Coordinates of C-alpha atoms in Angstrom, one line a residue:
M232 CA -34.8 -45.8 92.9
K233 CA -32.2 -43.8 91.5
I234 CA -31.6 -40.6 89.9
S235 CA -31.6 -40.7 86.2
K236 CA -31.4 -37.0 85.2
L237 CA -31.5 -33.5 87.0
K238 CA -32.7 -30.2 85.4
L239 CA -32.4 -26.9 87.2
K240 CA -34.0 -23.9 85.9
N241 CA -33.5 -20.3 87.8
I242 CA -31.7 -21.9 90.7
K243 CA -28.8 -19.9 92.4
C244 CA -26.1 -19.5 89.6
F245 CA -27.7 -21.7 87.0
K246 CA -30.1 -20.6 84.6
D247 CA -31.0 -23.6 82.7
I248 CA -29.1 -27.0 82.8
E249 CA -29.8 -30.7 82.4
I250 CA -27.5 -33.4 84.0
S251 CA -27.8 -37.0 82.9
F252 CA -26.5 -39.8 85.2
E253 CA -27.5 -42.4 82.3
D254 CA -25.4 -43.7 79.4
D255 CA -26.4 -44.2 75.8
K256 CA -28.1 -47.3 76.6
G257 CA -30.2 -46.0 79.5
S258 CA -27.9 -47.5 82.4
I259 CA -27.3 -45.2 85.6
K260 CA -23.8 -45.0 86.5
N261 CA -23.5 -45.7 90.4
W262 CA -20.6 -42.9 90.5
S263 CA -20.5 -39.5 89.6
L264 CA -18.4 -36.9 90.8
F265 CA -18.6 -33.2 90.5
V266 CA -15.3 -30.7 90.1
G267 CA -15.1 -27.0 89.5
D268 CA -14.0 -23.8 90.9
N269 CA -15.4 -22.4 94.1
G270 CA -18.9 -20.6 93.5
Y271 CA -19.6 -22.7 90.2
G272 CA -22.3 -24.4 91.9
K273 CA -21.3 -28.0 93.0
T274 CA -23.0 -27.8 96.3
T275 CA -26.0 -26.2 95.0
I276 CA -26.5 -29.4 92.5
L277 CA -26.2 -31.8 95.6
R278 CA -28.5 -29.6 97.5
S279 CA -31.0 -29.3 95.1
M280 CA -31.6 -33.1 94.4
A281 CA -31.7 -33.4 98.4
V282 CA -34.6 -30.7 98.3
G283 CA -36.3 -32.3 95.4
L284 CA -36.4 -35.6 97.1
C285 CA -38.1 -34.3 100.2
D286 CA -41.7 -33.7 100.7
K287 CA -43.0 -30.0 100.5
E288 CA -42.6 -29.2 104.0
G289 CA -39.1 -30.8 104.3
A290 CA -38.1 -28.9 101.2
S291 CA -39.3 -25.7 102.6
G292 CA -37.5 -26.3 105.9
L293 CA -34.3 -26.9 104.3
L294 CA -34.5 -23.8 102.0
L295 CA -34.9 -21.9 105.3
E296 CA -31.6 -23.0 106.8
L297 CA -29.8 -21.1 103.9
H298 CA -28.6 -17.4 103.8
G299 CA -30.0 -15.6 100.9
E300 CA -32.1 -16.6 98.0
Y301 CA -32.2 -19.8 96.5
L302 CA -33.4 -18.5 93.2
R303 CA -31.2 -16.9 90.6
R304 CA -30.8 -13.2 91.3
G305 CA -33.5 -11.4 89.6
E306 CA -36.1 -14.2 89.0
K307 CA -39.4 -14.8 90.7
E308 CA -39.5 -18.5 89.7
G309 CA -37.4 -21.6 89.5
T310 CA -37.6 -25.4 89.2
I311 CA -35.7 -28.6 90.2
E312 CA -36.8 -31.6 88.4
I313 CA -35.5 -35.0 89.1
D314 CA -36.1 -37.9 87.2
L315 CA -36.3 -41.3 88.9
K316 CA -35.8 -44.8 87.7
S317 CA -36.3 -48.1 89.3
D318 CA -34.5 -51.5 88.7
E319 CA -37.8 -52.3 86.9
D320 CA -37.3 -49.6 84.5
E321 CA -40.3 -47.7 86.1
R322 CA -39.8 -44.0 85.6
F323 CA -41.0 -40.8 87.6
T324 CA -40.4 -37.2 87.8
I325 CA -40.5 -35.1 90.7
R326 CA -41.0 -31.4 89.9
T327 CA -40.3 -28.7 92.8
S328 CA -41.4 -25.2 92.2
I329 CA -39.9 -22.4 93.8
K330 CA -41.7 -18.9 93.8
V331 CA -41.0 -15.6 95.5
K332 CA -43.9 -15.0 97.6
G333 CA -43.5 -11.5 99.7
D334 CA -40.1 -11.6 101.5
S335 CA -39.8 -15.4 101.2
E336 CA -39.6 -18.3 98.8
S337 CA -42.7 -20.6 98.5
V338 CA -42.4 -24.4 97.6
S339 CA -44.8 -26.5 95.7
Q340 CA -44.4 -29.9 94.2
E341 CA -45.8 -32.6 91.6
V342 CA -45.2 -35.9 90.8
E343 CA -45.7 -37.7 87.5
P344 CA -45.1 -40.8 85.8
V345 CA -43.0 -41.1 82.6
G346 CA -44.1 -43.2 79.9
E347 CA -44.6 -47.3 80.6
S348 CA -42.4 -49.6 82.5
S349 CA -40.6 -52.0 80.6
R350 CA -43.7 -54.4 81.2
G351 CA -46.0 -52.0 79.6
E352 CA -47.8 -51.4 82.9
T353 CA -49.5 -48.0 83.9
R354 CA -48.1 -46.7 87.0
D355 CA -49.5 -44.7 89.9
A356 CA -48.0 -41.3 90.4
D357 CA -48.9 -40.7 94.1
S358 CA -46.5 -38.4 95.6
D359 CA -45.9 -40.1 98.8
S360 CA -45.8 -43.5 97.4
V361 CA -43.0 -42.6 95.1
R362 CA -41.2 -40.9 97.7
E363 CA -41.4 -43.8 99.8
R364 CA -39.5 -46.0 97.4
V365 CA -36.5 -43.7 97.5
F366 CA -33.8 -44.0 100.3
A367 CA -31.2 -41.1 100.3
A368 CA -28.7 -39.6 102.5
A369 CA -26.4 -36.8 102.5
Y370 CA -23.3 -35.2 104.0
G371 CA -22.3 -31.7 103.8
A372 CA -18.6 -30.2 103.4
G373 CA -18.8 -29.2 107.1
R374 CA -20.2 -32.4 108.6
S375 CA -19.3 -33.3 111.9
I376 CA -16.6 -35.9 112.5
T377 CA -18.7 -37.4 115.3
G378 CA -22.5 -38.2 115.8
T379 CA -24.5 -37.8 118.9
K380 CA -28.1 -37.9 117.6
S381 CA -30.7 -40.3 118.1
Y382 CA -33.8 -41.1 115.7
E383 CA -36.6 -43.7 115.9
Q384 CA -37.8 -43.6 112.2
Y385 CA -36.5 -42.4 109.0
A386 CA -37.3 -38.9 107.2
T387 CA -35.5 -37.7 104.0
V388 CA -35.2 -34.2 105.3
D389 CA -33.6 -35.5 108.6
A390 CA -31.1 -37.7 106.8
V391 CA -29.9 -35.2 104.3
Y392 CA -29.9 -32.0 106.7
T393 CA -25.9 -32.0 107.0
L394 CA -25.9 -30.7 103.5
F395 CA -27.7 -27.5 104.5
N396 CA -26.9 -26.9 108.3
Y397 CA -23.0 -28.2 109.3
E398 CA -24.0 -28.1 112.7
H399 CA -26.6 -30.7 112.6
P400 CA -25.1 -33.9 114.3
L401 CA -25.1 -37.3 112.7
Q402 CA -26.4 -40.2 114.4
N403 CA -24.6 -41.8 117.4
P404 CA -22.4 -44.5 115.8
E405 CA -22.1 -46.5 118.7
L406 CA -25.9 -46.8 118.8
V407 CA -26.1 -47.5 115.0
A408 CA -23.7 -50.4 115.5
F409 CA -25.6 -51.7 118.5
R410 CA -29.0 -51.3 116.4
I411 CA -27.3 -53.8 113.7
K412 CA -25.8 -56.0 116.2
I413 CA -29.3 -56.6 117.8
A414 CA -30.9 -56.9 114.3
S415 CA -28.3 -59.7 113.3
E416 CA -25.1 -60.9 114.5
D417 CA -24.2 -62.1 111.0
E418 CA -24.9 -58.4 109.7
W419 CA -22.6 -57.1 112.6
E420 CA -19.7 -59.3 111.5
K421 CA -20.3 -57.8 107.9
L422 CA -20.1 -54.5 109.3
K423 CA -16.9 -54.9 110.9
N424 CA -15.4 -56.2 107.9
T425 CA -16.8 -53.2 105.9
L426 CA -15.4 -50.8 108.5
K427 CA -12.0 -52.5 108.2
K428 CA -12.0 -52.2 104.2
V429 CA -13.2 -48.5 104.4
L430 CA -10.7 -47.3 107.1
M431 CA -7.9 -49.3 105.1
L432 CA -7.1 -51.2 108.5
R433 CA -5.4 -54.6 108.4
D434 CA -7.0 -57.8 108.4
D435 CA -5.7 -58.7 112.1
V436 CA -7.2 -55.6 113.3
K437 CA -10.3 -56.3 115.7
I438 CA -13.4 -53.9 116.1
S439 CA -15.3 -54.4 119.0
L440 CA -18.6 -52.8 120.4
E441 CA -18.5 -52.4 124.3
R442 CA -20.8 -50.6 126.9
T443 CA -18.4 -47.6 126.6
G444 CA -18.3 -47.3 122.8
L445 CA -16.5 -48.7 119.5
Y446 CA -12.8 -49.9 119.9
V447 CA -10.3 -50.5 117.2
K448 CA -7.4 -53.0 118.6
T449 CA -4.2 -53.0 116.7
S450 CA -1.0 -55.0 117.6
G451 CA -2.7 -55.7 121.2
V452 CA -3.4 -51.8 122.1
K453 CA -7.0 -51.1 122.1
E454 CA -8.3 -47.4 121.3
S455 CA -11.5 -45.9 121.4
L456 CA -13.0 -44.4 118.1
N457 CA -13.5 -41.2 119.6
S458 CA -9.8 -41.0 120.1
M459 CA -8.6 -41.6 116.6
S460 CA -7.7 -39.2 114.0
D461 CA -10.4 -37.0 112.7
G462 CA -10.3 -39.2 109.2
Y463 CA -11.1 -42.1 110.9
Q464 CA -13.9 -40.8 113.2
S465 CA -15.6 -38.6 110.1
L466 CA -15.5 -41.7 108.1
T467 CA -16.9 -44.2 110.5
S468 CA -19.6 -41.4 111.6
A469 CA -20.7 -41.1 108.2
I470 CA -20.7 -44.8 107.2
L471 CA -22.7 -45.6 110.4
D472 CA -25.0 -42.9 110.1
F473 CA -26.0 -44.0 106.5
L474 CA -26.4 -47.4 107.5
G475 CA -28.5 -46.4 110.6
W476 CA -30.9 -44.4 108.1
N477 CA -31.1 -47.3 106.0
L478 CA -31.9 -49.8 108.9
M479 CA -34.8 -47.5 109.8
Y480 CA -36.1 -47.1 106.3
R481 CA -36.3 -50.7 105.9
K482 CA -38.5 -51.0 109.0
D483 CA -39.9 -54.5 109.3
E484 CA -37.5 -55.7 106.4
D485 CA -34.5 -57.9 107.3
F486 CA -31.3 -55.4 107.4
D487 CA -29.0 -56.7 104.6
L488 CA -25.4 -54.9 104.2
S489 CA -24.6 -56.7 101.1
N490 CA -27.8 -55.7 99.2
L491 CA -27.8 -52.2 100.5
S492 CA -29.1 -49.8 97.7
G493 CA -30.2 -46.1 97.7
I494 CA -28.7 -42.6 97.0
C495 CA -25.9 -41.2 99.0
F496 CA -24.6 -37.4 98.6
I497 CA -21.4 -36.2 99.7
D498 CA -19.9 -32.9 99.4
E499 CA -16.2 -32.7 99.2
L500 CA -15.5 -36.3 99.6
E501 CA -11.8 -36.0 100.5
Q502 CA -12.1 -34.2 103.7
H503 CA -10.0 -35.3 106.4
L504 CA -8.3 -38.1 104.1
H505 CA -4.9 -38.3 103.3
P506 CA -3.8 -38.6 99.7
R507 CA -3.3 -42.1 99.9
W508 CA -6.6 -42.7 101.3
Q509 CA -8.2 -40.1 98.9
R510 CA -6.7 -42.4 95.9
S511 CA -8.7 -45.6 97.1
I512 CA -11.8 -44.2 98.6
V513 CA -13.9 -44.2 95.6
K514 CA -12.8 -47.9 94.7
I515 CA -13.4 -48.7 98.5
L516 CA -16.9 -47.3 98.9
S517 CA -18.1 -48.7 95.4
E518 CA -16.8 -52.2 96.3
Q519 CA -18.6 -52.3 99.8
F520 CA -21.7 -50.7 98.7
P521 CA -22.0 -51.7 95.1
N522 CA -25.9 -50.9 94.8
V523 CA -25.4 -47.6 96.0
Q524 CA -25.7 -44.4 93.6
F525 CA -23.0 -42.4 94.9
I526 CA -23.3 -38.5 94.0
C527 CA -20.0 -36.3 95.4
S528 CA -18.2 -33.4 94.9
T529 CA -14.5 -33.0 95.4
H530 CA -11.5 -30.5 94.9
T531 CA -8.8 -33.1 94.6
P532 CA -7.8 -34.8 91.2
I533 CA -6.5 -37.6 93.5
C534 CA -10.3 -38.5 94.4
A535 CA -11.3 -37.9 90.6
L536 CA -8.5 -40.6 89.3
G537 CA -10.5 -43.3 91.6
L538 CA -13.2 -43.1 89.1
G539 CA -10.7 -44.9 86.4
D540 CA -11.0 -48.0 89.1
L541 CA -14.4 -48.8 88.6
E542 CA -15.4 -51.3 86.1
G543 CA -19.0 -50.3 86.0
G544 CA -18.1 -46.8 84.8
S545 CA -18.7 -43.5 86.2
W546 CA -19.3 -39.7 85.4
L547 CA -17.0 -36.9 86.1
F548 CA -19.0 -33.5 85.6
K549 CA -17.3 -30.0 85.7
T550 CA -19.4 -27.2 86.6
P551 CA -19.1 -24.0 84.4
I552 CA -18.4 -20.4 85.0
P553 CA -21.7 -19.2 86.5
D554 CA -22.4 -16.9 83.5
G555 CA -25.8 -18.8 82.9
Y556 CA -25.2 -19.7 79.3
S557 CA -22.4 -22.6 80.0
D558 CA -23.0 -26.2 79.9
I559 CA -22.1 -28.7 82.4
D560 CA -19.1 -30.9 80.8
R561 CA -19.4 -34.5 81.2
F562 CA -16.2 -37.1 81.0
N563 CA -16.0 -40.7 81.2
L564 CA -12.5 -40.9 83.1
Q565 CA -11.8 -44.2 81.7
E566 CA -12.0 -43.3 78.2
D567 CA -11.1 -39.5 78.2
F568 CA -8.1 -39.5 80.5
K569 CA -6.8 -42.9 80.9
G570 CA -3.7 -43.3 82.4
Y571 CA -3.4 -39.9 83.3
R572 CA -1.6 -38.7 86.7
A573 CA -2.8 -36.4 89.3
D574 CA -0.9 -33.6 88.2
Q575 CA -1.8 -34.0 84.4
I576 CA -5.3 -34.2 85.5
L577 CA -4.8 -30.8 87.3
T578 CA -3.5 -29.2 84.2
S579 CA -6.0 -30.9 81.8
G580 CA -9.6 -29.3 81.1
I581 CA -11.0 -30.7 84.1
F582 CA -9.1 -28.4 86.7
D583 CA -7.7 -26.0 84.4
L584 CA -4.4 -25.1 85.9
T585 CA -1.7 -24.0 84.2
D586 CA 1.0 -25.5 86.2
T587 CA 1.3 -27.6 89.2
R588 CA 4.6 -26.2 90.2
S589 CA 4.9 -23.4 92.6
I590 CA 3.6 -19.8 91.6
S591 CA 7.0 -18.2 91.9
V592 CA 8.6 -21.2 89.7
E593 CA 5.9 -20.9 87.1
S594 CA 6.2 -17.2 86.7
K595 CA 10.4 -17.6 86.5
L596 CA 9.8 -20.1 83.6
E597 CA 7.3 -17.8 82.1
A598 CA 10.0 -15.0 82.1
Y599 CA 12.6 -17.5 80.8
R600 CA 10.2 -18.7 77.9
D601 CA 9.5 -15.1 76.9
I602 CA 13.4 -14.3 76.6
Y603 CA 14.3 -17.4 75.1
L604 CA 11.6 -16.8 72.0
K605 CA 13.3 -13.7 71.4
E606 CA 16.0 -13.6 68.9
E607 CA 19.5 -13.3 70.8
S608 CA 20.4 -9.9 69.0
Q609 CA 17.1 -8.5 70.3
R610 CA 17.6 -9.3 73.8
S611 CA 18.7 -6.3 76.1
E612 CA 21.4 -6.4 78.4
K613 CA 19.1 -6.6 81.2
E614 CA 17.1 -9.5 79.7
K615 CA 20.5 -11.5 78.9
Q616 CA 21.2 -11.1 82.7
K617 CA 17.8 -12.3 83.7
F618 CA 17.9 -15.3 81.4
Q619 CA 21.3 -16.4 82.6
S620 CA 20.1 -16.1 86.4
I621 CA 16.8 -18.0 85.9
E622 CA 18.7 -20.6 83.9
N623 CA 21.3 -21.1 86.7
E624 CA 18.2 -21.3 89.4
L625 CA 16.2 -23.6 87.2
K626 CA 18.8 -26.4 86.6
N627 CA 19.0 -27.1 90.1
L628 CA 15.4 -27.6 90.9
P629 CA 13.8 -31.0 90.3
M630 CA 12.0 -30.5 86.9
W631 CA 11.5 -34.2 86.3
D632 CA 7.9 -35.8 86.9
H633 CA 9.2 -37.7 89.8
L634 CA 11.9 -36.5 92.7
E635 CA 13.6 -40.0 92.5
D636 CA 13.8 -39.7 88.7
W637 CA 15.5 -36.4 89.0
R638 CA 17.8 -37.4 91.7
Q639 CA 18.9 -40.4 89.4
R640 CA 19.5 -37.9 86.6
K641 CA 21.5 -35.4 88.5
R642 CA 23.7 -38.2 89.9
L643 CA 24.1 -39.4 86.3
I644 CA 25.1 -35.9 85.3
E645 CA 27.6 -35.5 88.0
L646 CA 29.2 -38.8 87.2
I647 CA 29.6 -38.1 83.5
E648 CA 30.8 -34.4 84.4
G649 CA 33.3 -36.1 86.5
R650 CA 34.5 -38.4 84.0
Y651 CA 35.1 -35.5 81.3
E652 CA 36.9 -33.7 83.9
I653 CA 39.0 -36.6 84.6
K654 CA 39.7 -37.4 80.8
S655 CA 40.3 -33.6 80.4
N656 CA 43.1 -33.5 83.0
D657 CA 44.7 -36.8 81.6
Q658 CA 45.0 -35.0 78.0
D659 CA 46.6 -32.2 79.8

């Protein structure tokens, strides 16, 4: 089961919004990325879906982890409505209602079928049976880089907890790796290859599981996972946590990494990752987990650019000013911003930056433009001096798209100027 639509009414900064993860043909995109300014509701959207997928007790417990009210200010009631869709085109709606009750907020839920399946069958809408068909896990912006927790069974509330409590530990990665190895040696071999792809390690790197933990061996040097950089640790821990939950969710079924499916929420996907890694992470996760629905947020255009590499398509959502009236914008990066660079994405309608240069250079350019637009006869002496001063300063700055382009053009200008000087001296 995957999420096809989300509706929020009177939840945090949202008055009434609807977000569809389907295209015009009813196909759900496996990748959705939310961008927007701080305080514009990206995390609220992820948390609301996590709350809606839990049972009433789990949802109530998650809301207690948050400071303040979850309802929009001044409202007494709000709803989280999640539409789910199976591979057989079965559709269900989980509606979570939150009401003010005294000094606290109470939670109630109902599950109902939507229409008929593609086979024309009438479906049961038993709450527990519908939730049992949904596998989901979530990772908050302040998620731990290591895991220490051990679980014996899957529960949605436990699997999404780090979205609400950043101190909540992930599962012990070594224990998860051991459980997968015990379940199947073939799946353990697949897992090692998956980790090498996700961590962008060379093919000749060896990953081993020993009594003292997970190790990575590169060029004859063996290093413990716990001693590696935060980027390696955090990504490995999150991947193994997700796989660990899936292993418990499947219970007696054979664990199959290549057919793993479910929903994965990640807040601030770029955490601890170098720009080179940010540029590739979307495509890598899509290739390694092609049946998983990833719903993430990010503050960087480099991760957003990764959506353009996905053949199956994807959605980029921009959360609006929290005025309660603006809608969420949805973009198809492959169609709307194909071929854009990261700096162009930043200055587009997605991130709304006016310039990618430093603030001081931007202010000088604005002052230069304002004076330039005036007739020369209308410029004051002070403005003329300022104009010349800014011009002298800017001509030595790398104003080209790439630093190497600027260097090459500068060398060319110096060469041309040198030739003119030689020619002028010869004429003299």
